GROMACS .gro file of C-alpha atoms in nm:
model
  479
    1MET     CA    1  -1.664   0.705   0.612
    2ARG     CA    2  -1.657   0.872   0.954
    3ILE     CA    3  -1.504   0.801   1.292
    4THR     CA    4  -1.669   0.994   1.570
    5ILE     CA    5  -1.662   1.004   1.950
    6ALA     CA    6  -1.945   1.013   2.201
    7LYS     CA    7  -2.006   0.966   2.573
    8GLN     CA    8  -2.263   0.696   2.509
    9PRO     CA    9  -2.339   0.476   2.204
   10LYS     CA   10  -2.643   0.563   2.000
   11LYS     CA   11  -2.935   0.330   2.057
   12THR     CA   12  -2.971   0.271   1.685
   13ASP     CA   13  -2.609   0.162   1.641
   14THR     CA   14  -2.476  -0.192   1.627
   15LEU     CA   15  -2.251  -0.240   1.931
   16VAL     CA   16  -1.899  -0.387   1.914
   17LEU     CA   17  -1.769  -0.487   2.258
   18PRO     CA   18  -1.406  -0.598   2.280
   19ILE     CA   19  -1.332  -0.834   2.572
   20LYS     CA   20  -0.990  -0.947   2.682
   21GLU     CA   21  -0.908  -1.313   2.737
   22GLY     CA   22  -1.039  -1.435   3.073
   23GLU     CA   23  -1.221  -1.115   3.149
   24HIS     CA   24  -1.582  -0.998   3.161
   25LEU     CA   25  -1.791  -0.706   3.049
   26THR     CA   26  -1.671  -0.371   3.184
   27GLY     CA   27  -1.896  -0.128   3.365
   28LYS     CA   28  -1.920   0.104   3.066
   29GLN     CA   29  -2.008  -0.188   2.840
   30LYS     CA   30  -2.282  -0.300   3.074
   31LYS     CA   31  -2.437   0.046   3.068
   32ALA     CA   32  -2.487   0.011   2.695
   33LEU     CA   33  -2.673  -0.322   2.724
   34SER     CA   34  -3.008  -0.450   2.847
   35LYS     CA   35  -3.017  -0.666   3.159
   36GLN     CA   36  -3.106  -0.974   2.954
   37THR     CA   37  -2.819  -0.924   2.710
   38ILE     CA   38  -2.577  -0.880   3.001
   39LEU     CA   39  -2.699  -1.211   3.146
   40ASP     CA   40  -2.669  -1.386   2.811
   41ILE     CA   41  -2.311  -1.263   2.753
   42GLU     CA   42  -2.194  -1.339   3.106
   43SER     CA   43  -2.352  -1.684   3.084
   44SER     CA   44  -2.156  -1.750   2.760
   45ILE     CA   45  -1.832  -1.645   2.931
   46LYS     CA   46  -1.909  -1.856   3.240
   47GLU     CA   47  -1.981  -2.159   3.029
   48LYS     CA   48  -1.667  -2.095   2.830
   49LEU     CA   49  -1.852  -2.054   2.504
   50PHE     CA   50  -1.654  -1.733   2.474
   51LYS     CA   51  -1.306  -1.706   2.623
   52GLY     CA   52  -1.193  -1.371   2.479
   53LYS     CA   53  -0.923  -1.523   2.255
   54VAL     CA   54  -0.821  -1.336   1.941
   55GLY     CA   55  -1.073  -1.398   1.664
   56GLU     CA   56  -1.356  -1.524   1.883
   57GLN     CA   57  -1.692  -1.358   1.813
   58LEU     CA   58  -2.044  -1.391   1.943
   59LEU     CA   59  -2.359  -1.218   1.819
   60PHE     CA   60  -2.636  -1.111   2.061
   61LYS     CA   61  -2.922  -0.925   1.892
   62ASN     CA   62  -2.750  -0.602   1.774
   63THR     CA   63  -2.433  -0.662   1.977
   64ILE     CA   64  -2.109  -0.820   1.849
   65ILE     CA   65  -1.868  -0.945   2.114
   66ILE     CA   66  -1.506  -0.984   1.994
   67GLY     CA   67  -1.215  -1.143   2.176
   68ILE     CA   68  -0.895  -0.934   2.172
   69GLY     CA   69  -0.670  -1.182   2.355
   70ASP     CA   70  -0.429  -1.169   2.649
   71LYS     CA   71  -0.405  -0.811   2.778
   72LYS     CA   72  -0.027  -0.840   2.802
   73LYS     CA   73   0.003  -0.946   2.437
   74ILE     CA   74  -0.225  -0.693   2.267
   75THR     CA   75  -0.068  -0.537   1.956
   76LYS     CA   76  -0.201  -0.362   1.647
   77HIS     CA   77  -0.159  -0.688   1.463
   78SER     CA   78  -0.356  -0.888   1.719
   79LEU     CA   79  -0.631  -0.624   1.723
   80LYS     CA   80  -0.656  -0.641   1.344
   81LYS     CA   81  -0.684  -1.019   1.363
   82SER     CA   82  -0.945  -0.993   1.633
   83ILE     CA   83  -1.199  -0.835   1.400
   84GLY     CA   84  -1.159  -1.142   1.176
   85ASN     CA   85  -1.475  -1.213   0.985
   86ILE     CA   86  -1.676  -0.929   1.149
   87ASN     CA   87  -1.819  -0.854   0.804
   88GLU     CA   88  -2.056  -1.149   0.841
   89PRO     CA   89  -2.245  -1.026   1.152
   90ILE     CA   90  -2.235  -0.669   1.019
   91LYS     CA   91  -2.396  -0.786   0.692
   92LYS     CA   92  -2.643  -1.004   0.883
   93LEU     CA   93  -2.752  -0.703   1.094
   94LYS     CA   94  -2.747  -0.469   0.789
   95ALA     CA   95  -2.540  -0.234   1.005
   96THR     CA   96  -2.430   0.097   0.857
   97LYS     CA   97  -2.332   0.252   1.192
   98ILE     CA   98  -2.136   0.093   1.474
   99SER     CA   99  -2.040   0.198   1.827
  100ILE     CA  100  -1.730   0.054   1.995
  101VAL     CA  101  -1.740   0.054   2.373
  102HIS     CA  102  -1.394  -0.003   2.517
  103GLU     CA  103  -1.171   0.140   2.795
  104ASP     CA  104  -0.853   0.194   2.587
  105ALA     CA  105  -0.869   0.488   2.345
  106ASN     CA  106  -0.573   0.381   2.126
  107GLU     CA  107  -0.701   0.025   2.096
  108SER     CA  108  -1.049   0.154   2.009
  109LEU     CA  109  -0.914   0.372   1.730
  110TRP     CA  110  -0.712   0.090   1.580
  111LEU     CA  111  -1.013  -0.142   1.607
  112ALA     CA  112  -1.224   0.118   1.424
  113ALA     CA  113  -0.959   0.148   1.154
  114SER     CA  114  -0.932  -0.231   1.120
  115ILE     CA  115  -1.312  -0.265   1.088
  116PHE     CA  116  -1.322  -0.004   0.816
  117MET     CA  117  -1.027  -0.168   0.638
  118ASN     CA  118  -1.209  -0.499   0.665
  119ALA     CA  119  -1.540  -0.354   0.546
  120TYR     CA  120  -1.408  -0.218   0.218
  121LYS     CA  121  -1.589  -0.350  -0.086
  122PHE     CA  122  -1.503  -0.277  -0.446
  123ASP     CA  123  -1.839  -0.226  -0.615
  124LYS     CA  124  -1.744   0.025  -0.885
  125TYR     CA  125  -1.880  -0.195  -1.168
  126LEU     CA  126  -2.186  -0.341  -0.991
  127SER     CA  127  -2.525  -0.213  -1.106
  128LYS     CA  128  -2.669  -0.290  -0.762
  129LYS     CA  129  -2.465  -0.182  -0.464
  130ASP     CA  130  -2.511  -0.306  -0.107
  131LYS     CA  131  -2.534  -0.066   0.186
  132LYS     CA  132  -2.195   0.013   0.335
  133LEU     CA  133  -2.062   0.075   0.680
  134THR     CA  134  -2.050   0.453   0.702
  135GLU     CA  135  -1.977   0.547   1.062
  136ILE     CA  136  -1.801   0.412   1.367
  137THR     CA  137  -1.846   0.588   1.700
  138ILE     CA  138  -1.591   0.537   1.973
  139THR     CA  139  -1.728   0.554   2.330
  140GLY     CA  140  -1.587   0.465   2.671
  141SER     CA  141  -1.236   0.604   2.652
  142THR     CA  142  -1.195   0.827   2.345
  143PRO     CA  143  -0.889   0.920   2.136
  144GLU     CA  144  -0.774   1.277   2.061
  145LYS     CA  145  -0.968   1.440   1.775
  146THR     CA  146  -0.643   1.506   1.588
  147GLU     CA  147  -0.559   1.133   1.594
  148ILE     CA  148  -0.907   1.047   1.469
  149ALA     CA  149  -0.876   1.297   1.184
  150LYS     CA  150  -0.539   1.158   1.090
  151MET     CA  151  -0.666   0.802   1.087
  152GLN     CA  152  -0.967   0.899   0.877
  153THR     CA  153  -0.735   1.065   0.623
  154LEU     CA  154  -0.524   0.752   0.603
  155LEU     CA  155  -0.829   0.530   0.562
  156GLU     CA  156  -0.974   0.742   0.285
  157SER     CA  157  -0.640   0.722   0.102
  158ILE     CA  158  -0.627   0.343   0.148
  159TYR     CA  159  -0.980   0.313   0.002
  160TYR     CA  160  -0.876   0.543  -0.286
  161THR     CA  161  -0.565   0.336  -0.353
  162ARG     CA  162  -0.757   0.009  -0.340
  163ASP     CA  163  -1.012   0.149  -0.587
  164LEU     CA  164  -0.730   0.241  -0.831
  165VAL     CA  165  -0.554  -0.097  -0.799
  166ASN     CA  166  -0.879  -0.287  -0.840
  167SER     CA  167  -0.997  -0.088  -1.140
  168THR     CA  168  -0.968  -0.264  -1.471
  169SER     CA  169  -0.710  -0.181  -1.733
  170ASN     CA  170  -0.967  -0.052  -1.981
  171ASP     CA  171  -1.069   0.191  -1.713
  172ILE     CA  172  -0.738   0.293  -1.552
  173ASP     CA  173  -0.477   0.304  -1.832
  174PRO     CA  174  -0.163   0.517  -1.852
  175ASN     CA  175  -0.359   0.823  -1.962
  176THR     CA  176  -0.618   0.803  -1.682
  177LEU     CA  177  -0.352   0.737  -1.417
  178VAL     CA  178  -0.188   1.066  -1.525
  179GLU     CA  179  -0.531   1.232  -1.484
  180GLU     CA  180  -0.539   1.112  -1.125
  181ALA     CA  181  -0.212   1.293  -1.057
  182LYS     CA  182  -0.359   1.608  -1.216
  183LYS     CA  183  -0.658   1.588  -0.982
  184LEU     CA  184  -0.437   1.561  -0.675
  185ALA     CA  185  -0.229   1.860  -0.787
  186LYS     CA  186  -0.544   2.060  -0.846
  187GLU     CA  187  -0.677   1.976  -0.499
  188ASN     CA  188  -0.349   2.058  -0.322
  189PRO     CA  189  -0.163   2.374  -0.432
  190GLU     CA  190   0.145   2.254  -0.245
  191ILE     CA  191   0.191   1.984  -0.513
  192LYS     CA  192   0.379   2.082  -0.828
  193LEU     CA  193   0.322   1.847  -1.119
  194THR     CA  194   0.562   1.756  -1.401
  195ILE     CA  195   0.452   1.519  -1.676
  196LEU     CA  196   0.704   1.369  -1.919
  197ASP     CA  197   0.506   1.220  -2.208
  198ARG     CA  198   0.640   0.996  -2.486
  199LYS     CA  199   0.770   1.283  -2.699
  200LYS     CA  200   0.950   1.438  -2.402
  201LEU     CA  201   1.087   1.100  -2.290
  202GLU     CA  202   1.225   1.043  -2.641
  203SER     CA  203   1.398   1.379  -2.643
  204LEU     CA  204   1.550   1.304  -2.300
  205GLY     CA  205   1.680   0.965  -2.412
  206CYS     CA  206   1.462   0.761  -2.177
  207GLY     CA  207   1.492   0.447  -2.386
  208ALA     CA  208   1.413   0.208  -2.097
  209ILE     CA  209   1.056   0.309  -2.025
  210ILE     CA  210   0.989   0.379  -2.395
  211SER     CA  211   1.094   0.024  -2.485
  212ILE     CA  212   0.837  -0.121  -2.253
  213GLY     CA  213   0.554   0.115  -2.346
  214GLN     CA  214   0.617   0.133  -2.723
  215SER     CA  215   0.365  -0.142  -2.807
  216SER     CA  216   0.078   0.058  -2.652
  217THR     CA  217  -0.100   0.360  -2.800
  218LYS     CA  218  -0.118   0.510  -2.449
  219GLY     CA  219   0.185   0.643  -2.267
  220PRO     CA  220   0.443   0.580  -2.149
  221TYR     CA  221   0.489   0.859  -1.890
  222ILE     CA  222   0.713   0.960  -1.605
  223VAL     CA  223   0.511   1.175  -1.368
  224ILE     CA  224   0.671   1.375  -1.088
  225MET     CA  225   0.459   1.514  -0.803
  226GLU     CA  226   0.667   1.754  -0.595
  227TYR     CA  227   0.524   1.840  -0.253
  228SER     CA  228   0.688   2.107  -0.043
  229SER     CA  229   0.551   2.260   0.275
  230SER     CA  230   0.617   2.626   0.351
  231ASP     CA  231   0.820   2.520   0.659
  232ALA     CA  232   0.997   2.231   0.486
  233LYS     CA  233   1.309   2.097   0.653
  234ASN     CA  234   1.611   2.054   0.420
  235PRO     CA  235   1.405   2.141   0.106
  236GLU     CA  236   1.717   2.113  -0.109
  237GLN     CA  237   1.731   1.740  -0.035
  238PRO     CA  238   1.388   1.583  -0.089
  239ILE     CA  239   1.283   1.227  -0.019
  240ALA     CA  240   1.189   1.051  -0.343
  241ILE     CA  241   0.929   0.774  -0.357
  242VAL     CA  242   0.930   0.608  -0.703
  243GLY     CA  243   0.639   0.374  -0.793
  244LYS     CA  244   0.599   0.126  -1.075
  245GLY     CA  245   0.280   0.191  -1.271
  246ILE     CA  246   0.229  -0.088  -1.523
  247THR     CA  247  -0.142  -0.054  -1.584
  248PHE     CA  248  -0.152  -0.398  -1.749
  249ASP     CA  249   0.119  -0.657  -1.788
  250THR     CA  250   0.090  -0.928  -2.048
  251GLY     CA  251   0.451  -1.032  -1.992
  252GLY     CA  252   0.527  -0.898  -2.341
  253LEU     CA  253   0.656  -1.160  -2.584
  254TYR     CA  254   0.742  -1.367  -2.280
  255LEU     CA  255   0.366  -1.406  -2.252
  256LYS     CA  256   0.232  -1.484  -1.906
  257PRO     CA  257   0.013  -1.796  -1.851
  258SER     CA  258  -0.352  -1.689  -1.844
  259VAL     CA  259  -0.388  -1.782  -1.477
  260HIS     CA  260  -0.120  -1.529  -1.393
  261MET     CA  261  -0.242  -1.262  -1.637
  262ASN     CA  262  -0.599  -1.222  -1.515
  263ASP     CA  263  -0.508  -0.998  -1.218
  264MET     CA  264  -0.235  -0.799  -1.390
  265LYS     CA  265  -0.438  -0.479  -1.352
  266MET     CA  266  -0.275  -0.481  -1.008
  267ASP     CA  267   0.074  -0.428  -1.151
  268LYS     CA  268   0.021  -0.055  -1.109
  269ALA     CA  269   0.003  -0.085  -0.730
  270GLY     CA  270   0.337   0.089  -0.670
  271ALA     CA  271   0.229   0.403  -0.854
  272CYS     CA  272  -0.116   0.388  -0.697
  273THR     CA  273   0.049   0.381  -0.353
  274VAL     CA  274   0.242   0.698  -0.445
  275LEU     CA  275  -0.086   0.865  -0.546
  276GLY     CA  276  -0.253   0.746  -0.222
  277LEU     CA  277   0.035   0.873  -0.012
  278PHE     CA  278   0.027   1.217  -0.178
  279LYS     CA  279  -0.349   1.230  -0.123
  280THR     CA  280  -0.284   1.233   0.250
  281PHE     CA  281  -0.063   1.544   0.229
  282LYS     CA  282  -0.354   1.787   0.184
  283ASP     CA  283  -0.470   1.717   0.542
  284LEU     CA  284  -0.155   1.582   0.716
  285LYS     CA  285   0.083   1.846   0.571
  286PRO     CA  286   0.421   1.685   0.640
  287LYS     CA  287   0.698   1.933   0.709
  288GLY     CA  288   0.929   1.848   0.427
  289ARG     CA  289   0.986   1.824   0.054
  290ILE     CA  290   0.879   1.491  -0.096
  291LEU     CA  291   0.885   1.370  -0.453
  292GLY     CA  292   0.630   1.117  -0.578
  293VAL     CA  293   0.750   0.973  -0.906
  294MET     CA  294   0.550   0.733  -1.121
  295ALA     CA  295   0.684   0.524  -1.405
  296ILE     CA  296   0.368   0.454  -1.609
  297ALA     CA  297   0.330   0.221  -1.908
  298GLU     CA  298   0.145  -0.080  -2.046
  299ASN     CA  299   0.346  -0.394  -2.126
  300LEU     CA  300   0.155  -0.528  -2.425
  301ILE     CA  301   0.228  -0.758  -2.718
  302GLY     CA  302   0.216  -0.635  -3.078
  303LYS     CA  303   0.437  -0.555  -3.375
  304GLU     CA  304   0.612  -0.279  -3.180
  305ALA     CA  305   0.676  -0.488  -2.867
  306ILE     CA  306   1.033  -0.513  -2.747
  307ARG     CA  307   1.202  -0.847  -2.827
  308PRO     CA  308   1.413  -1.070  -2.605
  309GLY     CA  309   1.776  -0.986  -2.678
  310ASP     CA  310   1.711  -0.625  -2.775
  311ILE     CA  311   1.950  -0.373  -2.620
  312ILE     CA  312   1.817  -0.034  -2.512
  313THR     CA  313   1.980   0.277  -2.369
  314ALA     CA  314   1.844   0.428  -2.051
  315TYR     CA  315   1.830   0.796  -1.946
  316ASN     CA  316   2.165   0.781  -1.774
  317GLY     CA  317   2.338   0.632  -2.079
  318LYS     CA  318   2.360   0.277  -1.947
  319THR     CA  319   2.275   0.002  -2.194
  320VAL     CA  320   2.044  -0.285  -2.098
  321GLU     CA  321   1.994  -0.619  -2.271
  322ILE     CA  322   1.635  -0.735  -2.237
  323LEU     CA  323   1.662  -1.103  -2.150
  324ASN     CA  324   1.303  -1.135  -2.033
  325THR     CA  325   1.025  -0.904  -2.149
  326ASP     CA  326   0.829  -0.995  -1.833
  327GLY     CA  327   1.095  -0.822  -1.630
  328GLU     CA  328   0.953  -0.489  -1.737
  329GLY     CA  329   0.891  -0.324  -1.398
  330ARG     CA  330   1.258  -0.271  -1.316
  331VAL     CA  331   1.315  -0.137  -1.667
  332VAL     CA  332   1.055   0.141  -1.633
  333LEU     CA  333   1.179   0.219  -1.287
  334ALA     CA  334   1.534   0.258  -1.424
  335ASP     CA  335   1.457   0.575  -1.618
  336ALA     CA  336   1.234   0.718  -1.342
  337VAL     CA  337   1.503   0.662  -1.076
  338ALA     CA  338   1.787   0.790  -1.297
  339TYR     CA  339   1.588   1.105  -1.395
  340THR     CA  340   1.500   1.172  -1.030
  341GLU     CA  341   1.857   1.122  -0.909
  342LYS     CA  342   2.006   1.356  -1.167
  343ASN     CA  343   1.751   1.636  -1.169
  344TYR     CA  344   1.633   1.654  -0.809
  345LYS     CA  345   1.933   1.535  -0.604
  346PRO     CA  346   1.722   1.361  -0.337
  347SER     CA  347   1.858   1.268   0.002
  348LYS     CA  348   1.722   0.917  -0.043
  349ILE     CA  349   1.532   0.721  -0.303
  350ILE     CA  350   1.272   0.457  -0.217
  351SER     CA  351   1.124   0.250  -0.500
  352ILE     CA  352   0.802   0.058  -0.449
  353ALA     CA  353   0.678  -0.202  -0.693
  354THR     CA  354   0.504  -0.531  -0.753
  355LEU     CA  355   0.836  -0.641  -0.896
  356THR     CA  356   0.898  -1.012  -0.851
  357GLY     CA  357   0.707  -1.332  -0.793
  358ALA     CA  358   1.019  -1.443  -0.607
  359ALA     CA  359   0.920  -1.208  -0.326
  360ILE     CA  360   0.607  -1.418  -0.274
  361VAL     CA  361   0.805  -1.742  -0.281
  362SER     CA  362   1.044  -1.612  -0.010
  363LEU     CA  363   0.812  -1.409   0.214
  364GLY     CA  364   0.454  -1.501   0.123
  365TYR     CA  365   0.164  -1.258   0.111
  366ASP     CA  366   0.197  -1.084   0.448
  367ILE     CA  367   0.551  -0.947   0.444
  368THR     CA  368   0.706  -0.686   0.217
  369ALA     CA  369   1.067  -0.742   0.103
  370VAL     CA  370   1.293  -0.444   0.165
  371LEU     CA  371   1.646  -0.414   0.027
  372GLY     CA  372   1.885  -0.123   0.017
  373THR     CA  373   2.225   0.031   0.045
  374GLU     CA  374   2.211   0.175   0.395
  375LYS     CA  375   2.124  -0.007   0.716
  376ASP     CA  376   1.993   0.312   0.878
  377LEU     CA  377   1.745   0.375   0.597
  378ILE     CA  378   1.629   0.015   0.591
  379GLY     CA  379   1.595   0.012   0.968
  380LYS     CA  380   1.375   0.323   0.965
  381ILE     CA  381   1.148   0.167   0.700
  382ILE     CA  382   1.111  -0.153   0.896
  383GLU     CA  383   1.043   0.037   1.219
  384SER     CA  384   0.781   0.252   1.047
  385GLY     CA  385   0.611  -0.060   0.915
  386GLU     CA  386   0.607  -0.217   1.261
  387GLU     CA  387   0.436   0.091   1.402
  388VAL     CA  388   0.139   0.053   1.166
  389ASP     CA  389   0.133  -0.327   1.135
  390GLU     CA  390   0.287  -0.346   0.786
  391MET     CA  391   0.560  -0.601   0.824
  392CYS     CA  392   0.880  -0.570   0.622
  393TRP     CA  393   1.178  -0.803   0.611
  394GLU     CA  394   1.523  -0.720   0.484
  395LEU     CA  395   1.679  -0.922   0.204
  396PRO     CA  396   2.048  -0.856   0.131
  397LEU     CA  397   2.151  -0.639  -0.156
  398TYR     CA  398   2.459  -0.860  -0.170
  399PRO     CA  399   2.744  -0.705  -0.377
  400ASP     CA  400   2.827  -1.033  -0.550
  401TYR     CA  401   2.464  -1.061  -0.662
  402CYS     CA  402   2.472  -0.704  -0.787
  403GLU     CA  403   2.752  -0.813  -1.017
  404LYS     CA  404   2.524  -1.072  -1.172
  405VAL     CA  405   2.306  -0.807  -1.339
  406LYS     CA  406   2.598  -0.687  -1.539
  407GLY     CA  407   2.590  -0.783  -1.904
  408LYS     CA  408   2.837  -0.933  -2.148
  409ILE     CA  409   2.743  -0.727  -2.451
  410SER     CA  410   2.568  -0.444  -2.256
  411ASP     CA  411   2.621  -0.265  -1.929
  412LEU     CA  412   2.333  -0.453  -1.762
  413THR     CA  413   2.074  -0.721  -1.822
  414ASN     CA  414   1.724  -0.683  -1.696
  415THR     CA  415   1.708  -1.018  -1.517
  416GLY     CA  416   2.067  -1.134  -1.472
  417ARG     CA  417   2.180  -1.464  -1.614
  418ASP     CA  418   2.083  -1.662  -1.304
  419ALA     CA  419   1.723  -1.753  -1.231
  420ARG     CA  420   1.780  -1.759  -0.856
  421ALA     CA  421   1.751  -1.474  -0.601
  422GLN     CA  422   1.534  -1.271  -0.845
  423THR     CA  423   1.399  -1.034  -0.579
  424ILE     CA  424   1.757  -0.931  -0.501
  425MET     CA  425   1.842  -0.919  -0.874
  426GLY     CA  426   1.544  -0.689  -0.942
  427ALA     CA  427   1.645  -0.452  -0.662
  428ALA     CA  428   2.009  -0.459  -0.769
  429PHE     CA  429   1.911  -0.360  -1.121
  430VAL     CA  430   1.701  -0.062  -1.002
  431GLN     CA  431   1.972   0.045  -0.761
  432ALA     CA  432   2.224   0.066  -1.047
  433PHE     CA  433   2.033   0.378  -1.164
  434ALA     CA  434   2.032   0.556  -0.825
  435GLY     CA  435   2.395   0.666  -0.844
  436LYS     CA  436   2.540   0.722  -0.499
  437THR     CA  437   2.209   0.829  -0.344
  438PRO     CA  438   2.101   0.617  -0.044
  439PHE     CA  439   1.851   0.370  -0.188
  440ALA     CA  440   1.585   0.133  -0.062
  441HIS     CA  441   1.347  -0.090  -0.259
  442LEU     CA  442   1.012  -0.225  -0.142
  443ASP     CA  443   0.893  -0.532  -0.333
  444ILE     CA  444   0.515  -0.546  -0.268
  445ALA     CA  445   0.438  -0.827  -0.513
  446GLY     CA  446   0.295  -1.039  -0.235
  447THR     CA  447   0.146  -0.769  -0.012
  448ALA     CA  448  -0.022  -0.534  -0.257
  449TRP     CA  449  -0.286  -0.789  -0.357
  450ALA     CA  450  -0.492  -1.032  -0.146
  451ASN     CA  451  -0.608  -1.342  -0.332
  452GLU     CA  452  -0.864  -1.408  -0.057
  453HIS     CA  453  -1.011  -1.215   0.233
  454LYS     CA  454  -0.806  -1.185   0.550
  455ALA     CA  455  -0.848  -0.961   0.856
  456GLY     CA  456  -0.828  -0.599   0.740
  457TYR     CA  457  -0.777  -0.693   0.375
  458PRO     CA  458  -1.067  -0.795   0.148
  459ALA     CA  459  -0.967  -0.982  -0.167
  460GLY     CA  460  -0.804  -0.745  -0.419
  461GLY     CA  461  -0.585  -0.443  -0.373
  462THR     CA  462  -0.472  -0.389  -0.012
  463GLY     CA  463  -0.337  -0.034  -0.010
  464VAL     CA  464  -0.019  -0.157   0.157
  465GLY     CA  465   0.249   0.106   0.189
  466ILE     CA  466   0.026   0.409   0.255
  467MET     CA  467   0.048   0.393   0.635
  468MET     CA  468   0.408   0.274   0.642
  469LEU     CA  469   0.545   0.547   0.412
  470GLN     CA  470   0.337   0.816   0.583
  471LYS     CA  471   0.480   0.705   0.921
  472PHE     CA  472   0.831   0.693   0.767
  473ILE     CA  473   0.797   1.050   0.641
  474GLU     CA  474   0.651   1.164   0.975
  475ASN     CA  475   0.938   1.003   1.166
  476ILE     CA  476   1.205   1.153   0.935
  477TYR     CA  477   1.079   1.507   0.958
  478SER     CA  478   1.006   1.497   1.331
  479GLN     CA  479   1.374   1.436   1.411
   0.00000   0.00000   0.00000
């Protein structure tokens, strides 16, 4: 995929012309069109067949007109919505190259990004592959080349992350997910890789992640990617991003209904997001020290599967009663967070996971739940999300609820003894392993996977979190 700039659109390109609500073609847009096409478009506007509202589209020969709404209300979110079902005319025109003609450089760049995010197609397992959109040229008013390069890096990482999340569990298992980390470390010498395999985890006393992965012949692993730039600020206090990497989740002996199990290849999305984020570092080179930690396992059934009521001992010595084997994500995160906290002394820990269905019940599929111990940290995450159109909403890590994950015959239980507020309970459990380190948790159960196509997000893995966490890191180290 490429985003380029030019003074004029190429004659062979499909044109995308954004028009604001109540407005007409601009002078630069008219220069790219034939006289007849100009007359046809202006006639449609005059007859109010096209008003320029968000989501409106018209197709004229090789030209797609899109409405981007009231000029006073244009946001990244509204621009993403404005490209709507643009895949249909692109497919109809068999377009592989597009030129955007628009007078605002920043809006053009975000439109280009949104079109690419929308055009993604997972065809890894198809014997016959359709032609893909390969290039978008921005004309009219053009962005800085550095901003284009940055956006292209982010888009490539989003595509990479989506491919990982969408890949089946017989393809991407714990072993192959570890191989992806090895590839990233090989490509970027500023990434140091540490792999804790089952034997090492056993010797360290990581009974939590072992208990979940013990029914599989593959894994479990805790993988630590340590990035540090030569000019890192505060290298002794890294930021740690810890991702859940359950490559398939049957629910264990608390077996999931089949309708909920079919897409459980996506339960590795948190770890895949960590990989995608670290993929950007080769080009974007953040000025800091960042840890990417992945808790990788399969939650399978079998004679070695953990049983409800079993009590295990985590890396930090805390005991956990397993009340629900389908609450496995927080259990694997427990050891990863505890190991990171003790051995790396991070300034802050952020966990990211498809952790609870309750997050979908409370916030739906468009908003990520964020919980944590410090208002400042949570605020910075929410602000970073807003900057890149990845909405987060804070749920309270209420102290009284944190008490509910404490056990009667063990230090903790993995679900609490109350079925309510499970998103909070899940975060409270993970936080119990972070010590006194400032902690935030992102529950992406609803946002990491799209059940159906929506603007910017084809059905399947979304790649949510890449842009937000990159922006968060950028903001932290620019202070």
